[in-house]
PDB file of C-alpha atoms in Angstrom:
ATOM      1  CA  ALA A   1     -58.582 135.073  23.054  1.00  0.00           C
ATOM      2  CA  GLY A   2     -57.874 133.003  19.986  1.00  0.00           C
ATOM      3  CA  GLY A   3     -54.681 135.046  19.269  1.00  0.00           C
ATOM      4  CA  SER A   4     -53.457 134.007  22.659  1.00  0.00           C
ATOM      5  CA  THR A   5     -54.592 130.131  21.917  1.00  0.00           C
ATOM      6  CA  THR A   6     -52.746 130.281  18.768  1.00  0.00           C
ATOM      7  CA  GLU A   7     -49.473 131.745  20.359  1.00  0.00           C
ATOM      8  CA  LEU A   8     -49.937 129.662  22.861  1.00  0.00           C
ATOM      9  CA  GLY A   9     -49.965 126.661  20.502  1.00  0.00           C
ATOM     10  CA  ALA A  10     -47.123 127.959  18.613  1.00  0.00           C
ATOM     11  CA  ILE A  11     -44.773 127.869  21.882  1.00  0.00           C
ATOM     12  CA  ARG A  12     -45.480 124.490  22.784  1.00  0.00           C
ATOM     13  CA  GLY A  13     -45.019 123.635  19.042  1.00  0.00           C
ATOM     14  CA  GLY A  14     -41.284 125.569  19.501  1.00  0.00           C
ATOM     15  CA  GLY A  15     -40.354 124.035  22.573  1.00  0.00           C
ATOM     16  CA  GLN A  16     -41.773 120.633  21.296  1.00  0.00           C
ATOM     17  CA  ASN A  17     -39.228 120.839  17.870  1.00  0.00           C
ATOM     18  CA  LEU A  18     -36.300 122.166  20.258  1.00  0.00           C
ATOM     19  CA  LEU A  19     -36.416 119.108  22.758  1.00  0.00           C
ATOM     20  CA  GLN A  20     -36.509 116.946  19.305  1.00  0.00           C
ATOM     21  CA  ARG A  21     -33.523 118.397  18.196  1.00  0.00           C
ATOM     22  CA  LEU A  22     -31.631 118.688  21.256  1.00  0.00           C
ATOM     23  CA  ALA A  23     -32.384 114.751  22.372  1.00  0.00           C
ATOM     24  CA  PRO A  24     -29.181 113.623  20.285  1.00  0.00           C
ATOM     25  CA  SER A  25     -27.002 115.945  21.461  1.00  0.00           C
ATOM     26  CA  ALA A  26     -27.901 115.565  25.438  1.00  0.00           C
ATOM     27  CA  ILE A  27     -27.428 111.468  24.958  1.00  0.00           C
ATOM     28  CA  TRP A  28     -24.157 111.962  23.609  1.00  0.00           C
ATOM     29  CA  ALA A  29     -23.633 114.601  26.736  1.00  0.00           C
ATOM     30  CA  VAL A  30     -24.498 112.173  29.263  1.00  0.00           C
ATOM     31  CA  LEU A  31     -22.324 109.275  27.587  1.00  0.00           C
ATOM     32  CA  PHE A  32     -19.437 111.625  27.931  1.00  0.00           C
ATOM     33  CA  VAL A  33     -20.321 112.768  31.341  1.00  0.00           C
ATOM     34  CA  LEU A  34     -20.394 109.133  32.487  1.00  0.00           C
ATOM     35  CA  THR A  35     -17.315 108.257  30.793  1.00  0.00           C
ATOM     36  CA  VAL A  36     -15.590 110.934  32.854  1.00  0.00           C
ATOM     37  CA  VAL A  37     -17.306 110.039  36.120  1.00  0.00           C
ATOM     38  CA  SER A  38     -15.909 106.686  35.546  1.00  0.00           C
ATOM     39  CA  SER A  39     -12.222 107.246  34.498  1.00  0.00           C
ATOM     40  CA  LEU A  40     -12.225 109.502  37.499  1.00  0.00           C
ATOM     41  CA  ILE A  41     -13.912 106.594  39.833  1.00  0.00           C
ATOM     42  CA  SER A  42     -11.650 103.730  38.163  1.00  0.00           C
ATOM     43  CA  PRO A  43      -8.319 104.501  36.759  1.00  0.00           C
ATOM     44  CA  VAL A  44      -8.335 101.515  34.788  1.00  0.00           C
ATOM     45  CA  PHE A  45     -11.056 102.472  32.843  1.00  0.00           C
ATOM     46  CA  PHE A  46      -9.191 103.917  30.194  1.00  0.00           C
ATOM     47  CA  THR A  47      -6.989 100.487  29.692  1.00  0.00           C
ATOM     48  CA  THR A  48      -7.234  98.773  26.676  1.00  0.00           C
ATOM     49  CA  ARG A  49      -8.016  95.714  28.224  1.00  0.00           C
ATOM     50  CA  ASN A  50     -11.143  97.571  30.195  1.00  0.00           C
ATOM     51  CA  ILE A  51     -12.460  99.077  26.730  1.00  0.00           C
ATOM     52  CA  SER A  52     -12.216  95.669  25.041  1.00  0.00           C
ATOM     53  CA  THR A  53     -14.336  94.069  27.657  1.00  0.00           C
ATOM     54  CA  LEU A  54     -16.811  97.079  27.188  1.00  0.00           C
ATOM     55  CA  LEU A  55     -17.272  96.561  23.667  1.00  0.00           C
ATOM     56  CA  LYS A  56     -17.851  92.880  23.469  1.00  0.00           C
ATOM     57  CA  GLN A  57     -20.577  93.505  26.445  1.00  0.00           C
ATOM     58  CA  ALA A  58     -21.871  96.062  24.063  1.00  0.00           C
ATOM     59  CA  ALA A  59     -21.936  94.404  21.285  1.00  0.00           C
ATOM     60  CA  SER A  60     -23.986  91.828  22.228  1.00  0.00           C
ATOM     61  CA  LEU A  61     -26.694  93.985  23.788  1.00  0.00           C
ATOM     62  CA  GLY A  62     -26.260  95.869  20.316  1.00  0.00           C
ATOM     63  CA  ILE A  63     -27.329  93.114  18.196  1.00  0.00           C
ATOM     64  CA  VAL A  64     -30.251  91.798  20.035  1.00  0.00           C
ATOM     65  CA  SER A  65     -31.099  95.817  20.492  1.00  0.00           C
ATOM     66  CA  VAL A  66     -31.140  95.955  15.909  1.00  0.00           C
ATOM     67  CA  GLY A  67     -33.981  93.286  15.871  1.00  0.00           C
ATOM     68  CA  GLN A  68     -35.705  95.219  19.008  1.00  0.00           C
ATOM     69  CA  THR A  69     -35.592  98.309  17.467  1.00  0.00           C
ATOM     70  CA  LEU A  70     -37.525  96.922  14.473  1.00  0.00           C
ATOM     71  CA  THR A  71     -40.471  96.071  16.970  1.00  0.00           C
ATOM     72  CA  ILE A  72     -39.815  98.874  18.487  1.00  0.00           C
ATOM     73  CA  LEU A  73     -40.266 101.262  15.286  1.00  0.00           C
ATOM     74  CA  THR A  74     -43.804  99.193  14.326  1.00  0.00           C
ATOM     75  CA  GLY A  75     -45.369 101.222  17.587  1.00  0.00           C
ATOM     76  CA  GLY A  76     -44.927  97.367  19.480  1.00  0.00           C
ATOM     77  CA  ILE A  77     -43.139  95.678  22.160  1.00  0.00           C
ATOM     78  CA  ASP A  78     -41.644  92.356  22.628  1.00  0.00           C
ATOM     79  CA  LEU A  79     -40.599  91.498  26.118  1.00  0.00           C
ATOM     80  CA  SER A  80     -39.695  87.696  25.025  1.00  0.00           C
ATOM     81  CA  VAL A  81     -36.431  88.214  23.432  1.00  0.00           C
ATOM     82  CA  ALA A  82     -34.229  87.644  26.758  1.00  0.00           C
ATOM     83  CA  SER A  83     -35.905  84.515  27.148  1.00  0.00           C
ATOM     84  CA  VAL A  84     -35.643  83.545  23.570  1.00  0.00           C
ATOM     85  CA  MET A  85     -32.118  84.183  23.518  1.00  0.00           C
ATOM     86  CA  ALA A  86     -31.811  81.896  26.537  1.00  0.00           C
ATOM     87  CA  LEU A  87     -33.420  78.997  24.904  1.00  0.00           C
ATOM     88  CA  MET A  88     -31.337  79.386  21.926  1.00  0.00           C
ATOM     89  CA  SER A  89     -27.959  79.170  23.379  1.00  0.00           C
ATOM     90  CA  VAL A  90     -28.874  76.383  25.178  1.00  0.00           C
ATOM     91  CA  VAL A  91     -30.071  74.190  21.973  1.00  0.00           C
ATOM     92  CA  ALA A  92     -27.341  75.814  20.318  1.00  0.00           C
ATOM     93  CA  ALA A  93     -24.399  74.507  22.794  1.00  0.00           C
ATOM     94  CA  SER A  94     -26.413  71.123  23.042  1.00  0.00           C
ATOM     95  CA  LEU A  95     -26.704  70.409  19.451  1.00  0.00           C
ATOM     96  CA  MET A  96     -23.320  71.798  18.163  1.00  0.00           C
ATOM     97  CA  GLU A  97     -21.341  69.656  21.025  1.00  0.00           C
ATOM     98  CA  GLY A  98     -18.549  71.930  20.293  1.00  0.00           C
ATOM     99  CA  GLN A  99     -17.788  71.129  16.524  1.00  0.00           C
ATOM    100  CA  ASP A 100     -17.249  73.408  14.481  1.00  0.00           C
ATOM    101  CA  GLY A 101     -18.772  71.780  11.042  1.00  0.00           C
ATOM    102  CA  LEU A 102     -22.068  72.153  13.039  1.00  0.00           C
ATOM    103  CA  PHE A 103     -22.098  75.517  13.340  1.00  0.00           C
ATOM    104  CA  LEU A 104     -24.063  76.974  10.957  1.00  0.00           C
ATOM    105  CA  PRO A 105     -26.912  74.257  10.386  1.00  0.00           C
ATOM    106  CA  VAL A 106     -27.324  74.447  13.855  1.00  0.00           C
ATOM    107  CA  ALA A 107     -27.050  78.338  13.932  1.00  0.00           C
ATOM    108  CA  LEU A 108     -29.869  78.987  11.252  1.00  0.00           C
ATOM    109  CA  TYR A 109     -31.907  75.742  12.413  1.00  0.00           C
ATOM    110  CA  CYS A 110     -31.882  78.083  16.146  1.00  0.00           C
ATOM    111  CA  LEU A 111     -32.658  81.170  13.889  1.00  0.00           C
ATOM    112  CA  ALA A 112     -35.901  78.987  12.423  1.00  0.00           C
ATOM    113  CA  ILE A 113     -37.256  78.300  15.901  1.00  0.00           C
ATOM    114  CA  ALA A 114     -36.636  81.952  16.828  1.00  0.00           C
ATOM    115  CA  ALA A 115     -38.457  83.176  13.738  1.00  0.00           C
ATOM    116  CA  ALA A 116     -41.064  80.835  14.523  1.00  0.00           C
ATOM    117  CA  ILE A 117     -41.749  82.109  18.230  1.00  0.00           C
ATOM    118  CA  GLY A 118     -42.062  85.704  16.306  1.00  0.00           C
ATOM    119  CA  LEU A 119     -44.412  84.573  14.388  1.00  0.00           C
ATOM    120  CA  VAL A 120     -46.333  83.271  17.205  1.00  0.00           C
ATOM    121  CA  ASN A 121     -46.075  86.879  18.938  1.00  0.00           C
ATOM    122  CA  GLY A 122     -47.251  88.263  15.452  1.00  0.00           C
ATOM    123  CA  LEU A 123     -49.991  86.150  14.897  1.00  0.00           C
ATOM    124  CA  MET A 124     -51.285  86.895  18.267  1.00  0.00           C
ATOM    125  CA  VAL A 125     -50.705  90.633  18.323  1.00  0.00           C
ATOM    126  CA  THR A 126     -52.424  91.010  15.090  1.00  0.00           C
ATOM    127  CA  LYS A 127     -55.216  88.167  14.544  1.00  0.00           C
ATOM    128  CA  LEU A 128     -55.949  87.606  18.243  1.00  0.00           C
ATOM    129  CA  LYS A 129     -55.875  91.436  19.056  1.00  0.00           C
ATOM    130  CA  ILE A 130     -53.808  90.579  22.226  1.00  0.00           C
ATOM    131  CA  PRO A 131     -51.764  93.780  23.268  1.00  0.00           C
ATOM    132  CA  ALA A 132     -48.215  93.108  22.553  1.00  0.00           C
ATOM    133  CA  PHE A 133     -47.274  93.683  25.755  1.00  0.00           C
ATOM    134  CA  ILE A 134     -49.546  90.931  27.184  1.00  0.00           C
ATOM    135  CA  ALA A 135     -48.965  88.084  24.468  1.00  0.00           C
ATOM    136  CA  THR A 136     -44.658  88.578  24.590  1.00  0.00           C
ATOM    137  CA  LEU A 137     -44.992  88.764  28.514  1.00  0.00           C
ATOM    138  CA  GLY A 138     -46.621  85.419  28.063  1.00  0.00           C
ATOM    139  CA  MET A 139     -44.481  84.101  25.888  1.00  0.00           C
ATOM    140  CA  ILE A 140     -41.641  84.631  28.513  1.00  0.00           C
ATOM    141  CA  LEU A 141     -43.356  82.030  30.347  1.00  0.00           C
ATOM    142  CA  VAL A 142     -43.986  79.702  27.439  1.00  0.00           C
ATOM    143  CA  VAL A 143     -39.894  79.810  26.524  1.00  0.00           C
ATOM    144  CA  GLN A 144     -38.882  79.427  30.039  1.00  0.00           C
ATOM    145  CA  GLY A 145     -40.769  76.536  30.404  1.00  0.00           C
ATOM    146  CA  ILE A 146     -39.307  75.052  27.160  1.00  0.00           C
ATOM    147  CA  ARG A 147     -36.081  75.657  28.358  1.00  0.00           C
ATOM    148  CA  PHE A 148     -36.542  73.914  31.810  1.00  0.00           C
ATOM    149  CA  VAL A 149     -37.879  70.987  30.340  1.00  0.00           C
ATOM    150  CA  TYR A 150     -35.325  71.032  27.560  1.00  0.00           C
ATOM    151  CA  THR A 151     -32.256  71.187  29.515  1.00  0.00           C
ATOM    152  CA  GLY A 152     -33.460  69.339  32.873  1.00  0.00           C
ATOM    153  CA  GLY A 153     -32.158  72.438  34.805  1.00  0.00           C
ATOM    154  CA  SER A 154     -28.436  71.678  34.151  1.00  0.00           C
ATOM    155  CA  PRO A 155     -26.392  72.722  31.226  1.00  0.00           C
ATOM    156  CA  ARG A 156     -25.955  70.590  28.287  1.00  0.00           C
ATOM    157  CA  GLY A 157     -23.218  70.700  25.316  1.00  0.00           C
ATOM    158  CA  SER A 158     -20.300  72.868  24.400  1.00  0.00           C
ATOM    159  CA  ILE A 159     -19.468  75.923  22.439  1.00  0.00           C
ATOM    160  CA  PRO A 160     -17.461  75.450  19.238  1.00  0.00           C
ATOM    161  CA  PRO A 161     -14.073  77.497  18.721  1.00  0.00           C
ATOM    162  CA  ALA A 162     -15.756  79.242  15.626  1.00  0.00           C
ATOM    163  CA  LEU A 163     -18.742  80.641  18.456  1.00  0.00           C
ATOM    164  CA  ARG A 164     -16.246  80.917  20.782  1.00  0.00           C
ATOM    165  CA  PHE A 165     -14.025  83.344  18.254  1.00  0.00           C
ATOM    166  CA  ILE A 166     -16.511  85.302  17.945  1.00  0.00           C
ATOM    167  CA  GLY A 167     -18.087  86.180  21.164  1.00  0.00           C
ATOM    168  CA  GLY A 168     -14.633  86.643  22.336  1.00  0.00           C
ATOM    169  CA  GLY A 169     -11.996  86.706  19.702  1.00  0.00           C
ATOM    170  CA  MET A 170     -10.186  89.668  18.203  1.00  0.00           C
ATOM    171  CA  VAL A 171      -9.288  90.661  14.700  1.00  0.00           C
ATOM    172  CA  GLY A 172      -6.214  92.919  15.319  1.00  0.00           C
ATOM    173  CA  PRO A 173      -7.034  95.680  18.194  1.00  0.00           C
ATOM    174  CA  VAL A 174     -11.150  94.783  17.383  1.00  0.00           C
ATOM    175  CA  PRO A 175     -13.154  92.959  18.901  1.00  0.00           C
ATOM    176  CA  ALA A 176     -14.727  89.946  16.627  1.00  0.00           C
ATOM    177  CA  ALA A 177     -18.391  90.964  18.004  1.00  0.00           C
ATOM    178  CA  VAL A 178     -17.705  94.050  17.348  1.00  0.00           C
ATOM    179  CA  ILE A 179     -17.503  93.664  13.641  1.00  0.00           C
ATOM    180  CA  LEU A 180     -20.029  91.322  13.811  1.00  0.00           C
ATOM    181  CA  TRP A 181     -22.565  94.555  15.404  1.00  0.00           C
ATOM    182  CA  VAL A 182     -21.132  96.928  12.684  1.00  0.00           C
ATOM    183  CA  VAL A 183     -22.235  94.869   9.570  1.00  0.00           C
ATOM    184  CA  ILE A 184     -25.457  93.816  11.421  1.00  0.00           C
ATOM    185  CA  VAL A 185     -26.413  97.710  12.262  1.00  0.00           C
ATOM    186  CA  ALA A 186     -25.078  98.766   8.286  1.00  0.00           C
ATOM    187  CA  VAL A 187     -27.308  96.183   7.012  1.00  0.00           C
ATOM    188  CA  PHE A 188     -30.238  97.615   8.997  1.00  0.00           C
ATOM    189  CA  VAL A 189     -29.560 101.315   8.293  1.00  0.00           C
ATOM    190  CA  ILE A 190     -29.979  99.773   4.665  1.00  0.00           C
ATOM    191  CA  LEU A 191     -32.725  98.221   5.017  1.00  0.00           C
ATOM    192  CA  MET A 192     -34.352 101.146   6.995  1.00  0.00           C
ATOM    193  CA  ARG A 193     -33.478 104.182   4.680  1.00  0.00           C
ATOM    194  CA  ARG A 194     -32.983 102.389   1.375  1.00  0.00           C
ATOM    195  CA  THR A 195     -36.272  99.573   0.970  1.00  0.00           C
ATOM    196  CA  THR A 196     -39.687  99.755   0.730  1.00  0.00           C
ATOM    197  CA  PHE A 197     -39.870  97.433   3.954  1.00  0.00           C
ATOM    198  CA  GLY A 198     -37.949  99.754   5.838  1.00  0.00           C
ATOM    199  CA  ARG A 199     -40.428 102.633   4.802  1.00  0.00           C
ATOM    200  CA  GLU A 200     -43.655 100.981   5.215  1.00  0.00           C
ATOM    201  CA  MET A 201     -42.176  99.891   8.691  1.00  0.00           C
ATOM    202  CA  TYR A 202     -42.004 103.235   9.366  1.00  0.00           C
ATOM    203  CA  ALA A 203     -45.232 104.319   8.260  1.00  0.00           C
ATOM    204  CA  VAL A 204     -46.837 101.705  10.495  1.00  0.00           C
ATOM    205  CA  GLY A 205     -45.346 102.893  13.445  1.00  0.00           C
ATOM    206  CA  GLY A 206     -46.359 106.601  12.471  1.00  0.00           C
ATOM    207  CA  ASN A 207     -50.070 106.071  12.116  1.00  0.00           C
ATOM    208  CA  ARG A 208     -51.609 102.236  11.386  1.00  0.00           C
ATOM    209  CA  SER A 209     -54.042 103.642  10.070  1.00  0.00           C
ATOM    210  CA  ALA A 210     -53.488 105.842   7.539  1.00  0.00           C
ATOM    211  CA  ALA A 211     -50.415 102.916   6.381  1.00  0.00           C
ATOM    212  CA  HIS A 212     -53.489 100.467   5.827  1.00  0.00           C
ATOM    213  CA  LEU A 213     -55.039 103.255   3.841  1.00  0.00           C
ATOM    214  CA  SER A 214     -52.089 103.629   1.697  1.00  0.00           C
ATOM    215  CA  GLY A 215     -52.161 100.235   0.665  1.00  0.00           C
ATOM    216  CA  VAL A 216     -49.630  98.732   3.397  1.00  0.00           C
ATOM    217  CA  ASN A 217     -49.704  95.597   4.493  1.00  0.00           C
ATOM    218  CA  VAL A 218     -50.315  96.595   8.201  1.00  0.00           C
ATOM    219  CA  ASN A 219     -50.215  93.226   9.680  1.00  0.00           C
ATOM    220  CA  GLY A 220     -47.580  91.960   7.503  1.00  0.00           C
ATOM    221  CA  ILE A 221     -45.384  93.870   8.721  1.00  0.00           C
ATOM    222  CA  ILE A 222     -46.130  94.073  12.092  1.00  0.00           C
ATOM    223  CA  ILE A 223     -45.177  89.886  12.001  1.00  0.00           C
ATOM    224  CA  ALA A 224     -41.960  90.722  10.502  1.00  0.00           C
ATOM    225  CA  ALA A 225     -40.678  93.000  13.160  1.00  0.00           C
TER     226      ALA A 225
END
């Protein structure tokens, strides 16, 4: 009976390892199938214009996903990202008023506000021991309320040409947003693989108790994420 249990455990372990190795390949396989099906349904799928449009749309989601990945790596979740983005977009547009000279200071100001909201989320999770799902779900309502009060329910301001270029401009055949996306991903990869902060983040996500016993500031990492 003991031998059978050991063999069963070995088989299960081997199956899990096989699934882990095949998972990345499965994602690429699904992407390939979707691409083939899309090209069959729409003859214009592989046109330069359509590919460029898809890349622009993917870039905005990809940039946001980098930040969300940090939270997920620590074993958390942040549901308030979309609401924070919406608030920052209307704040930025209203403050920039279409002027390129205000782009950088307003961008930094909006990043500071977003970071403050993230800090509140982190403190609720680490200090008040509120589950991340509940804390960030509540933050959605708070941020949406602030946005409606700020805008009065109608659009305000205008986007400067520099920001329009980042969102929709082209650098040769490549969308500017894609270049920004690649740069951010490269910085993220270096941060995760080459720095102590990155290793500590993986440690917290893997086992918070073990990370704490190893001297990692678990609460600090969660708040930073």
